[in-house]
Coordinates of C-alpha atoms (C1' of nucleotides) in Angstrom, one line a residue:
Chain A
X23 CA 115.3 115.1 91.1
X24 CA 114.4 116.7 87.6
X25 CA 116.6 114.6 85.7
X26 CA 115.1 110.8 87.4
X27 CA 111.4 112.6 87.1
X28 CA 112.5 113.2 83.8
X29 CA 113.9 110.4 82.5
X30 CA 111.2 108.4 84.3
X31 CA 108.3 110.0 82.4
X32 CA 110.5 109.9 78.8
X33 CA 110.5 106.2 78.8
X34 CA 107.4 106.0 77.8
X35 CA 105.9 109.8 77.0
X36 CA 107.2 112.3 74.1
X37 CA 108.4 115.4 76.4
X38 CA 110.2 118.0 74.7
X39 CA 112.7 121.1 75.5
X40 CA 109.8 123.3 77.1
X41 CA 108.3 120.0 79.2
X42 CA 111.8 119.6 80.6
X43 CA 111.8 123.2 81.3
X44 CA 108.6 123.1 83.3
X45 CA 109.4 120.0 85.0
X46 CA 112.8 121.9 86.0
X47 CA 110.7 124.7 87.6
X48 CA 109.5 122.2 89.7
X49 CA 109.8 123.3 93.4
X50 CA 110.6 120.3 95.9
X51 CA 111.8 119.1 99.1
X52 CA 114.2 116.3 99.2
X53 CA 113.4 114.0 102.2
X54 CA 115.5 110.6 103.7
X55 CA 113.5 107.6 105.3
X56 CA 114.5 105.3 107.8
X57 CA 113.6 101.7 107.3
X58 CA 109.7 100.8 107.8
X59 CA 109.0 105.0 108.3
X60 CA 105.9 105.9 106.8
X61 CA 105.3 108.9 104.1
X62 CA 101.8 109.1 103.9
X63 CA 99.3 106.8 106.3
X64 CA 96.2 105.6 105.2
X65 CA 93.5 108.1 106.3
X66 CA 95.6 110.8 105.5
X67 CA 95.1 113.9 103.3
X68 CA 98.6 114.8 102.5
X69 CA 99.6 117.9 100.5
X70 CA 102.7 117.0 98.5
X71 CA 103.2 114.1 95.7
X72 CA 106.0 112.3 95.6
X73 CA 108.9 111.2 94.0
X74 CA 111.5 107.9 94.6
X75 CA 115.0 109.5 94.3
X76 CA 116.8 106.7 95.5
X77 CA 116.0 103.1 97.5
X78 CA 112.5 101.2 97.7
X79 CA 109.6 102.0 98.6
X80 CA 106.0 100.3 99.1
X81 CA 102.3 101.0 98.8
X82 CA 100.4 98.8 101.4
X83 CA 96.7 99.0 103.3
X84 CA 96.6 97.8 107.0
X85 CA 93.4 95.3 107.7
X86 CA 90.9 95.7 110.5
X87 CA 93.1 92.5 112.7
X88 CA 96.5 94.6 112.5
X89 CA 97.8 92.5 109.1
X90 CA 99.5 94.2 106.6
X91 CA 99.0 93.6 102.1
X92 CA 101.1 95.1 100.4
X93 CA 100.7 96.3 97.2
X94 CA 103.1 97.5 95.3
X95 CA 107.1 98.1 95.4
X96 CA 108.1 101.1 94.3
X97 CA 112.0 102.5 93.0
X98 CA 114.0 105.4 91.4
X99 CA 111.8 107.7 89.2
X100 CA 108.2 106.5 90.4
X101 CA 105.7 109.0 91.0
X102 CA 104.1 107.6 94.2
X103 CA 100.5 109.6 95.6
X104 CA 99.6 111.1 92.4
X105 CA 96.0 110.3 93.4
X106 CA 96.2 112.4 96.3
X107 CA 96.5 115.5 94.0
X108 CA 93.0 114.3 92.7
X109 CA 91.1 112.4 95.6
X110 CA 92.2 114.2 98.7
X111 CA 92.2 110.9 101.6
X112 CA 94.3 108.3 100.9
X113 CA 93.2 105.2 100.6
X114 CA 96.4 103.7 100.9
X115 CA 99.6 103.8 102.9
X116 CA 103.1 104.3 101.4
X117 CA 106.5 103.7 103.4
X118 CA 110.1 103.2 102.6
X119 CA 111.7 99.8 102.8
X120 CA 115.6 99.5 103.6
X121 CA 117.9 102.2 104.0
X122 CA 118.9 104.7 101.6
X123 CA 115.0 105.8 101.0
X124 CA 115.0 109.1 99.7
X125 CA 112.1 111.0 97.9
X126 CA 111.7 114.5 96.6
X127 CA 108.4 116.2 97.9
X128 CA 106.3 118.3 95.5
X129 CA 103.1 120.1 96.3
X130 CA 100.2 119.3 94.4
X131 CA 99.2 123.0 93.9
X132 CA 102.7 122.7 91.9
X133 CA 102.0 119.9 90.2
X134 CA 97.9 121.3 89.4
X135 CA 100.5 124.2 87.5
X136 CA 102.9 121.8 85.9
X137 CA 100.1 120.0 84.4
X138 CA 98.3 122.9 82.8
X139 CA 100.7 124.9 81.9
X140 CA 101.9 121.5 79.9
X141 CA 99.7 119.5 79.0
X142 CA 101.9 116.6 77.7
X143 CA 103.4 116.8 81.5
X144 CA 99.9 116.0 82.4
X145 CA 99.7 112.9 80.0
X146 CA 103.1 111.7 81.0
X147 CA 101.9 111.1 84.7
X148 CA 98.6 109.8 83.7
X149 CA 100.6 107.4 81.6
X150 CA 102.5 106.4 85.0
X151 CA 99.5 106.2 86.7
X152 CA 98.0 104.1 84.2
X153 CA 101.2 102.0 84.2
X154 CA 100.8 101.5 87.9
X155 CA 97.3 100.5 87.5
X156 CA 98.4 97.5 85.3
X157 CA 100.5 96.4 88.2
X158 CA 98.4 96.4 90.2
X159 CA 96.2 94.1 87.7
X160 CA 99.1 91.8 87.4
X161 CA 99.1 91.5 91.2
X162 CA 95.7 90.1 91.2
X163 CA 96.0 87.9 88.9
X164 CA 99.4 87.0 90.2
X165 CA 98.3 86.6 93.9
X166 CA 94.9 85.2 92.9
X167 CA 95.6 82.6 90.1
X168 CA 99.4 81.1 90.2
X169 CA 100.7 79.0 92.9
X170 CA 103.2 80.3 95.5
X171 CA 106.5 79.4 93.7
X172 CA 105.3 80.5 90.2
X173 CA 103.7 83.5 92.1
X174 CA 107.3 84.3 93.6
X175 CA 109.2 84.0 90.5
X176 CA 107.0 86.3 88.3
X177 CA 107.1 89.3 91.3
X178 CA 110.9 88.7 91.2
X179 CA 110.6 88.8 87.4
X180 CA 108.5 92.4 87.5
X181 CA 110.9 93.8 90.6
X182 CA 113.9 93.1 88.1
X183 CA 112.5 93.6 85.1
X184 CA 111.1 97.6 86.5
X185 CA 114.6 98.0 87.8
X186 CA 116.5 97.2 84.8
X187 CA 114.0 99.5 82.4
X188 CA 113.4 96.3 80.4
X189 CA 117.4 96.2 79.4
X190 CA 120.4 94.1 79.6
X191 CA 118.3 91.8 81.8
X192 CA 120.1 88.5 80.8
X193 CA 121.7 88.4 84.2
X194 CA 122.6 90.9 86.9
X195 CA 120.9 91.9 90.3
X196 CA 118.9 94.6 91.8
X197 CA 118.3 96.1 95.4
X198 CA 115.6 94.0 97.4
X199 CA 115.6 94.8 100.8
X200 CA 112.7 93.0 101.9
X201 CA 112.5 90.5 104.2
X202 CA 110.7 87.1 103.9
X203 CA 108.2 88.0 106.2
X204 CA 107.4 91.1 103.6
X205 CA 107.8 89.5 100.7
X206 CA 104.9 87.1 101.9
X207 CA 103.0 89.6 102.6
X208 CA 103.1 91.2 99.5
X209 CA 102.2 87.6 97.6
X210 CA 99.6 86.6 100.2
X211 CA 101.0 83.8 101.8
X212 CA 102.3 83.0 105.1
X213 CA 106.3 83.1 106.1
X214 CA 106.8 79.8 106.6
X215 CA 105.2 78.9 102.6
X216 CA 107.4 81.9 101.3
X217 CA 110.5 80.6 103.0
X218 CA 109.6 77.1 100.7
X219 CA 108.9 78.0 97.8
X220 CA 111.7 80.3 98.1
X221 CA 114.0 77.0 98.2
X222 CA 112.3 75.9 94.9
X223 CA 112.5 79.6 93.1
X224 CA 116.1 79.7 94.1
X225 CA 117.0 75.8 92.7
X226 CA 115.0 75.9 89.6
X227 CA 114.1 79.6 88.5
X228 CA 117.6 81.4 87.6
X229 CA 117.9 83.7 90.9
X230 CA 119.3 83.9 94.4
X231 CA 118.3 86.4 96.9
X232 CA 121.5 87.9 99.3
X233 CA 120.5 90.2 101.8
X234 CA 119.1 93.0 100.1
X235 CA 119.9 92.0 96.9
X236 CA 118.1 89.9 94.1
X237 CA 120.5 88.1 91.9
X238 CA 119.4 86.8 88.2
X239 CA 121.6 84.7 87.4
X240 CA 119.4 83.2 84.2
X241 CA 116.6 85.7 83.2
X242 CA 115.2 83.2 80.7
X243 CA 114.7 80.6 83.6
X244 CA 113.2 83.0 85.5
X245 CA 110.7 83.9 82.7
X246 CA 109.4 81.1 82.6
X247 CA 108.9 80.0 86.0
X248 CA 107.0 82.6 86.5
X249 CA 105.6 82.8 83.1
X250 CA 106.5 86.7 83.0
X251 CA 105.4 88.4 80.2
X252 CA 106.2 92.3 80.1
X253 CA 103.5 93.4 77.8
X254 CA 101.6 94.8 81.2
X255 CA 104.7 96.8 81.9
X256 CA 104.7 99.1 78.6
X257 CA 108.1 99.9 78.4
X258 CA 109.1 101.3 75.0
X259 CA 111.3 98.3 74.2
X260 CA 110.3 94.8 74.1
X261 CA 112.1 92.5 76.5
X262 CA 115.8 92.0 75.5
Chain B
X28 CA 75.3 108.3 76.0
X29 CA 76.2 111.6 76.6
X30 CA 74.0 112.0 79.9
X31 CA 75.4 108.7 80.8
X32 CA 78.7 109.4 80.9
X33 CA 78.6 113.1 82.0
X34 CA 76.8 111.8 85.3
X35 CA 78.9 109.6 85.8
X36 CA 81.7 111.9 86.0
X37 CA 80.2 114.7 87.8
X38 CA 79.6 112.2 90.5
X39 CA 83.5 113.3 91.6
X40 CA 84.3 115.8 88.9
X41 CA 83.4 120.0 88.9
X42 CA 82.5 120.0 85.2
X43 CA 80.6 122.9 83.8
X44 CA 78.5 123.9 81.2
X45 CA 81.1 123.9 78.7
X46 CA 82.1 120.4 79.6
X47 CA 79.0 119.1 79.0
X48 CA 78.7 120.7 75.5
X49 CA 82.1 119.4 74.5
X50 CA 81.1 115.7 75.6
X51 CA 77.3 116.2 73.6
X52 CA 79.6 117.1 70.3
X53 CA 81.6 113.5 71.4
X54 CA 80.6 111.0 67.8
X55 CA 80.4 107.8 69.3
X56 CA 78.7 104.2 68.0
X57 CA 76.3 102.1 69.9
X58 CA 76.5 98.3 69.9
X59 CA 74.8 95.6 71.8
X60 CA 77.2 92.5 72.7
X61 CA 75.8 89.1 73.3
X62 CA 76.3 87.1 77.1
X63 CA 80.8 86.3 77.1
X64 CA 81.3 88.2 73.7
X65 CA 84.5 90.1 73.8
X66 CA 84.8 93.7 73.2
X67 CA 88.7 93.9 72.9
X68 CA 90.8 91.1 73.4
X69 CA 94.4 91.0 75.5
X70 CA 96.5 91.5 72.8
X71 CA 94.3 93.8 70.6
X72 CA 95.5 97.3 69.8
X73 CA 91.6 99.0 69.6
X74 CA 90.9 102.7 68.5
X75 CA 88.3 103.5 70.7
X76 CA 87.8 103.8 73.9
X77 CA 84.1 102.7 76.3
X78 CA 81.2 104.1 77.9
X79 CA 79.1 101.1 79.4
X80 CA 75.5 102.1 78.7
X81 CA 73.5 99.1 80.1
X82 CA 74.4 96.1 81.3
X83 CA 77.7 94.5 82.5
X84 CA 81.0 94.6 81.4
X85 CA 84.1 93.0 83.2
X86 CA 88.4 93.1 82.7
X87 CA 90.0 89.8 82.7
X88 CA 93.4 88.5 81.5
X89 CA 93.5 85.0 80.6
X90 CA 96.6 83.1 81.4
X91 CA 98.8 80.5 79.6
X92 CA 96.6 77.2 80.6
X93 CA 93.4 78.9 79.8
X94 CA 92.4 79.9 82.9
X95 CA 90.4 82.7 83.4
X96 CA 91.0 85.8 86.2
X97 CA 88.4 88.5 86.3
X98 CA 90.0 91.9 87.2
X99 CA 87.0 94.2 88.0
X100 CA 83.2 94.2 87.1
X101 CA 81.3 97.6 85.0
X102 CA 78.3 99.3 85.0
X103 CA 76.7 101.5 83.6
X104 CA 78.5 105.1 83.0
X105 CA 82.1 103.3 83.7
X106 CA 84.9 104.4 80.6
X107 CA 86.5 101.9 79.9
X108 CA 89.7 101.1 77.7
X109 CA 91.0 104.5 78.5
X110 CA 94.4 103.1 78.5
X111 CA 94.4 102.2 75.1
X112 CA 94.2 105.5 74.2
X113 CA 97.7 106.1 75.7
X114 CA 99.3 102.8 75.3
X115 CA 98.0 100.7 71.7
X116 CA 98.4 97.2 73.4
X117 CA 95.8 95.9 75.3
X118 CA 97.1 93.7 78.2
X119 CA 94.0 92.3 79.2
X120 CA 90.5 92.1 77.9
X121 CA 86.9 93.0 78.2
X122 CA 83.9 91.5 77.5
X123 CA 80.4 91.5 78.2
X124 CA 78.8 89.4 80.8
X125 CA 74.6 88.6 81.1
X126 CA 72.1 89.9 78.3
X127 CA 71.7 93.8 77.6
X128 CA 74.8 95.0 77.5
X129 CA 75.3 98.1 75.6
X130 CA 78.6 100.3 74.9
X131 CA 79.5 103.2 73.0
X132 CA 82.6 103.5 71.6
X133 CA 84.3 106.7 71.3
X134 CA 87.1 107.0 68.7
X135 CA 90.5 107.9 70.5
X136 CA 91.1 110.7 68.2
X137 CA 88.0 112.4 69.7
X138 CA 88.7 111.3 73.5
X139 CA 92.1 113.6 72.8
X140 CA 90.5 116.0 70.8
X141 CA 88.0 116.6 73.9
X142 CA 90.5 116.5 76.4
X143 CA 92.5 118.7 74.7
X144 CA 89.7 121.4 74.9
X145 CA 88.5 121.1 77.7
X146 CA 91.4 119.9 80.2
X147 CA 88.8 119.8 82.9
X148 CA 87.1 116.5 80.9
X149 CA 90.8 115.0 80.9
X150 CA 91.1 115.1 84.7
X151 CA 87.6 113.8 85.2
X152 CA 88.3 111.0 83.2
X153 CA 91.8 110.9 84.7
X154 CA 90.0 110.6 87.7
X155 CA 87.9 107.5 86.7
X156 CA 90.7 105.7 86.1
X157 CA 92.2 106.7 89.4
X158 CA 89.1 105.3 91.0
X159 CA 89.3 102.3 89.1
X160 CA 93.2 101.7 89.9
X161 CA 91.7 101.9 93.8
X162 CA 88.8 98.6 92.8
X163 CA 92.3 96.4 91.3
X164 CA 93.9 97.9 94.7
X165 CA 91.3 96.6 96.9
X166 CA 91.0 93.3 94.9
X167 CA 94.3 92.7 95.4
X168 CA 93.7 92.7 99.4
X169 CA 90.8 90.7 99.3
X170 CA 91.9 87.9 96.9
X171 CA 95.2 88.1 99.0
X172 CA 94.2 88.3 102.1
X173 CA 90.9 87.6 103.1
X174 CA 89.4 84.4 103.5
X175 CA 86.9 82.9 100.7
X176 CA 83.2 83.8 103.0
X177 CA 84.6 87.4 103.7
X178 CA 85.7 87.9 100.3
X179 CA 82.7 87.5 98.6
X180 CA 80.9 89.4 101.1
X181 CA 83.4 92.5 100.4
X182 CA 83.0 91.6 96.7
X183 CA 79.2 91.5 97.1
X184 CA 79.4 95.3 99.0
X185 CA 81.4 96.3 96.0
X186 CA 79.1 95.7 93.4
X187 CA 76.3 96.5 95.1
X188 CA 77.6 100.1 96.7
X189 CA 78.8 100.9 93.6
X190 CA 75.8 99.9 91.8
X191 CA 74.0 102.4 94.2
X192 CA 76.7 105.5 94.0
X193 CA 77.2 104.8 97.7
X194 CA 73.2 106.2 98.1
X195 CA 70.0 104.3 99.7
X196 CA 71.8 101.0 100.4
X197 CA 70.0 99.6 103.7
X198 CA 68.5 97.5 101.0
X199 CA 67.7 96.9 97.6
X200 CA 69.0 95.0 94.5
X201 CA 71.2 95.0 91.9
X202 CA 72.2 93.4 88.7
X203 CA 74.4 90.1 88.9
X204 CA 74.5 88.3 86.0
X205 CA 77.4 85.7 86.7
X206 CA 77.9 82.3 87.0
X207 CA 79.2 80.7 90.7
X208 CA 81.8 79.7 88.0
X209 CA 82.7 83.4 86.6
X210 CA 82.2 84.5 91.0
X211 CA 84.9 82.5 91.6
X212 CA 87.2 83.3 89.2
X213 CA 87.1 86.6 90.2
X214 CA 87.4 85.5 93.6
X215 CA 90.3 83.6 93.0
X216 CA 88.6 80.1 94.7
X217 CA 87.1 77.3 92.7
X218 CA 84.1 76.9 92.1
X219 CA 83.0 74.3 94.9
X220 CA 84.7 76.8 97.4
X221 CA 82.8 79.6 95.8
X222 CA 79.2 77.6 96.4
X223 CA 80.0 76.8 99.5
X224 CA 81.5 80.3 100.5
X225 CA 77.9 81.4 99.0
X226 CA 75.9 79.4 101.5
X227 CA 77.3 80.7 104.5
X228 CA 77.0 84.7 103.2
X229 CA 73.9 84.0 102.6
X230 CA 72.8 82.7 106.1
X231 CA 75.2 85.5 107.7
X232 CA 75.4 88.3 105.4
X233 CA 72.1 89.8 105.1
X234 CA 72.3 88.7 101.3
X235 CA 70.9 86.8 98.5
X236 CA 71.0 85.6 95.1
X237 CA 68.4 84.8 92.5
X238 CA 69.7 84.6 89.0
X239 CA 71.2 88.0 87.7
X240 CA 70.0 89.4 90.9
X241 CA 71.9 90.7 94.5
X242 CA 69.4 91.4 96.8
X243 CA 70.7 93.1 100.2
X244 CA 68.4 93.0 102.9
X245 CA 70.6 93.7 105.5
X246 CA 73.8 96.6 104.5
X247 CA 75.0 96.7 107.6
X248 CA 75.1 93.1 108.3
X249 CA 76.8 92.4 104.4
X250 CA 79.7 95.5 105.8
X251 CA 80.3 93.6 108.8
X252 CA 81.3 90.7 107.2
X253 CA 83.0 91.7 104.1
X254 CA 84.6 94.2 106.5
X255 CA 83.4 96.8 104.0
X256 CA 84.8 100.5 103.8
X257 CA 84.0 102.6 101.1
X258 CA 86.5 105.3 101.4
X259 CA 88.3 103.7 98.7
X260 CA 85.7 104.2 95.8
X261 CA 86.0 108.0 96.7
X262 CA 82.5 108.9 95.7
X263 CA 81.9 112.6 97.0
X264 CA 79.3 111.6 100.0
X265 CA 80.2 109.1 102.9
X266 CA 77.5 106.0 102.9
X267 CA 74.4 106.5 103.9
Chain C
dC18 C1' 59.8 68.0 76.3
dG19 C1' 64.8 67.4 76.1
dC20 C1' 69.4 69.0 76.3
dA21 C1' 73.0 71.9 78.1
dT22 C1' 74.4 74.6 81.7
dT23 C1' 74.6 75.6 86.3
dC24 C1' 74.2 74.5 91.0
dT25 C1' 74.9 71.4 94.9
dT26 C1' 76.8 67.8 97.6
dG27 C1' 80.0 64.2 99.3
dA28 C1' 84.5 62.0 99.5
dC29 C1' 89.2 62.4 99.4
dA30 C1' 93.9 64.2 98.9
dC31 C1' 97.1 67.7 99.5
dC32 C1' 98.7 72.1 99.9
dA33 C1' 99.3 75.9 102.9
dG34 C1' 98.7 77.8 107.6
dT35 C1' 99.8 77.6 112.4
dC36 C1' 102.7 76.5 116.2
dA37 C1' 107.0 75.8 118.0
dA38 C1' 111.8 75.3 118.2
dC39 C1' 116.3 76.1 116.6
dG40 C1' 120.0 78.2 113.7
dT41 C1' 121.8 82.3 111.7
dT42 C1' 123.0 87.0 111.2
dA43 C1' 123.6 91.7 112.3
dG44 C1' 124.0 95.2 115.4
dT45 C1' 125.0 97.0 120.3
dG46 C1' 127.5 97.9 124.2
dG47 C1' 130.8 96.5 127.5
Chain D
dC17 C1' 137.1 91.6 120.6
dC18 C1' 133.6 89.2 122.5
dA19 C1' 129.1 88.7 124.9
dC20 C1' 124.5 89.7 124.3
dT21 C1' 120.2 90.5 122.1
dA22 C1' 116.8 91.0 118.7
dA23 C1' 115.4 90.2 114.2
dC24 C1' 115.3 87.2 110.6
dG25 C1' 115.7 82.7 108.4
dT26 C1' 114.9 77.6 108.5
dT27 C1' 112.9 73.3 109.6
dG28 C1' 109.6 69.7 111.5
dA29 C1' 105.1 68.2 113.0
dC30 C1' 100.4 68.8 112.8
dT31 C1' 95.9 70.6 111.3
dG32 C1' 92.5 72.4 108.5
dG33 C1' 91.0 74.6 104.6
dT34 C1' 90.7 74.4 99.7
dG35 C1' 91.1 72.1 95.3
dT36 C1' 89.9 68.2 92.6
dC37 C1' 87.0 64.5 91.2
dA38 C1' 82.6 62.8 90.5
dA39 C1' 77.7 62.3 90.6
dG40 C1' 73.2 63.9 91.0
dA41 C1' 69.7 67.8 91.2
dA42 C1' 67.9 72.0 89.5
dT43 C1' 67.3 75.4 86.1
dG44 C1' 66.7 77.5 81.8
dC45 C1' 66.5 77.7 76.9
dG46 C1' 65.1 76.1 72.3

DNA sequence: CGCATTCTTGACACCAGTCAACGTTAGTGG
DNA sequence: CCACTAACGTTGACTGGTGTCAAGAATGCG
């Protein structure tokens, strides 16, 4: 769990030999999810933050009639509920997706340590939270402004783009367990509109989607169907 | 400025006397911006970072066919641009919106400087942005998943709670300089859609709307239908 | 007073939602 | 190994809401 937290925060935040060492220190609890279980309900005041060790998982609110938005997808090395350590209830929900969900439980007295005994530890988790924040700014401009196909191609673009670190992303996959249902919940629109302009993504943006798996098969295609640009992202690199 | 921004952070933040003297010794300029004018642009790398002081500010990215999408609205005492001081590229912009709108801008050498002293300022501010993150959060869900009348009405209970710190709200006013236009671009409908979404809030939601003014009459009437709940904005008391 | 912007309304087309049925897949237990 | 079931994916038909276009009314500013 020290190394992914680790090599999460380095891609975009100067840690050095004593950082690492705190981070190390770090007391945790490694924890597996079924599919759909839930870490932290909205409402909730939980005590721990966490961190994605392996598999997907998904920040979401539930509305007043049942329905579900979600919000964000979230893998390997994210630092999910850092707000919790901050604002005690949260406002949100977050749950795994797919199997293989594993996180690493830390409390947030540890992390309120952490933080001051290193400061740059500190900035390195604001940075992801600030990182965060500009996804979620992309998703309203994604889910308010750009039609559903264009919409779907440029959360396909992110989900590969985040799970690829920016690299090598000419062609190759990446684990997408979702199911249609979810995925049009996450993009506001109903099943039966994401099933459709699925068909369209599929034929004319570079990708295919096999069960649980996103396949590019031309990234540049897919750029520009869903006119992607990872400036938002801020990844060290530029896009390769 | 000083006052300004310290009240606005002790609204969720413990700082103490010390805190306050570190933020008095904050250099800062004052500038006045005209109605649209831009204070950074998408793009931009800035080196300072905002305090609103009067008047209101908003975050929008503009996309490739000109199209505007307003992120979030800002009053007075909101910091804004506080990513820039961790990440150089802006990736979306602010500018001012209605007459009287006054920042200061604080250089980011002395937002680290002050953070650095006083770690306690670092997580207020840390915690501004949290709250903020929650606004794009919410505006996700209701430019996803709420229909236009209920949007707005939610929007409306937004601005207005938050224009209020959550206190006194059965009714009152507040400033609303925007076009139907600029409302529905943050909205995510088109204009038409946004006037005629207007109509019926005003008939059912206890609201109006005279040039740059909200006027709630009815708070509990504008929460019903925006399906309004302000645990999200995490100000320290519950509404009133 | 006159011009530009904003607001408002109507008509129309079309995209997206809902409903409903069927096909497909994966997982379970006999 | 196959039968059975539940969840998921796919498709068609229909409806309604939302966008676009266009024109006129109201407002505000110089």
């Amino acid at each position: 769990m020290h190394s992914v937290l680790y090599a999460a925060l380095k891609r975009h935040s100067p840690l050095d030999a004593s950082d690492l060492r705190a981070l190390k220190s770090l007391d945790f609890e490694r924890r597996k999810l079924r599919d759909k279980q839930d870490v932290v309900r909205q409402g909730e005041k939980p005590q721990t933050a966490i961190v994605v060790l392996d598999g997907m998982f998904t920040k979401y609110v539930t509305l007043r009639d049942g329905r579900i938005q979600y919000l964000s997808l979230h893998i390997v090395g994210d630092l999910l509920g850092v707000q919790s350590v901050f604002f005690p209830e949260m406002d949100y929900g977050i749950s795994a997706i797919g199997e293989n969900a594993v996180i690493a439980e830390i409390s947030h007295q540890e992390m309120r340590a952490a933080m001051k005994a290193r400061p740059e530890i500190g900035y390195a988790i604001w940075r992801q939270t600030l990182v965060h924040a500009s996804i979620f700014r992309q998703a309203i401009v994604n889910n308010s402004a750009r039609e559903p196909t264009v919409r779907m191609a440029h959360f396909f673009a992110e989900q590969y783009y985040r799970a690829h670190s920016g690299e090598n992303l000419r062609s190759g996959e990446c684990y997408f367990p979702l199911t249609q249902s979810q995925l049009g919940e996450a993009l506001g629109i109903s099943v039966v509109t994401t099933n459709r302009a699925f068909q369209e993504v599929r034929n004319n943006g570079g990708v295919d989607w096999r069960p649980r798996q996103l396949v590019v098969h031309d990234w540049a295609k897919l750029v520009e169907l869903g006119q992607f640009d990872p400036a938002y992202l801020h990844l060290a690199r530029p896009a390769g």
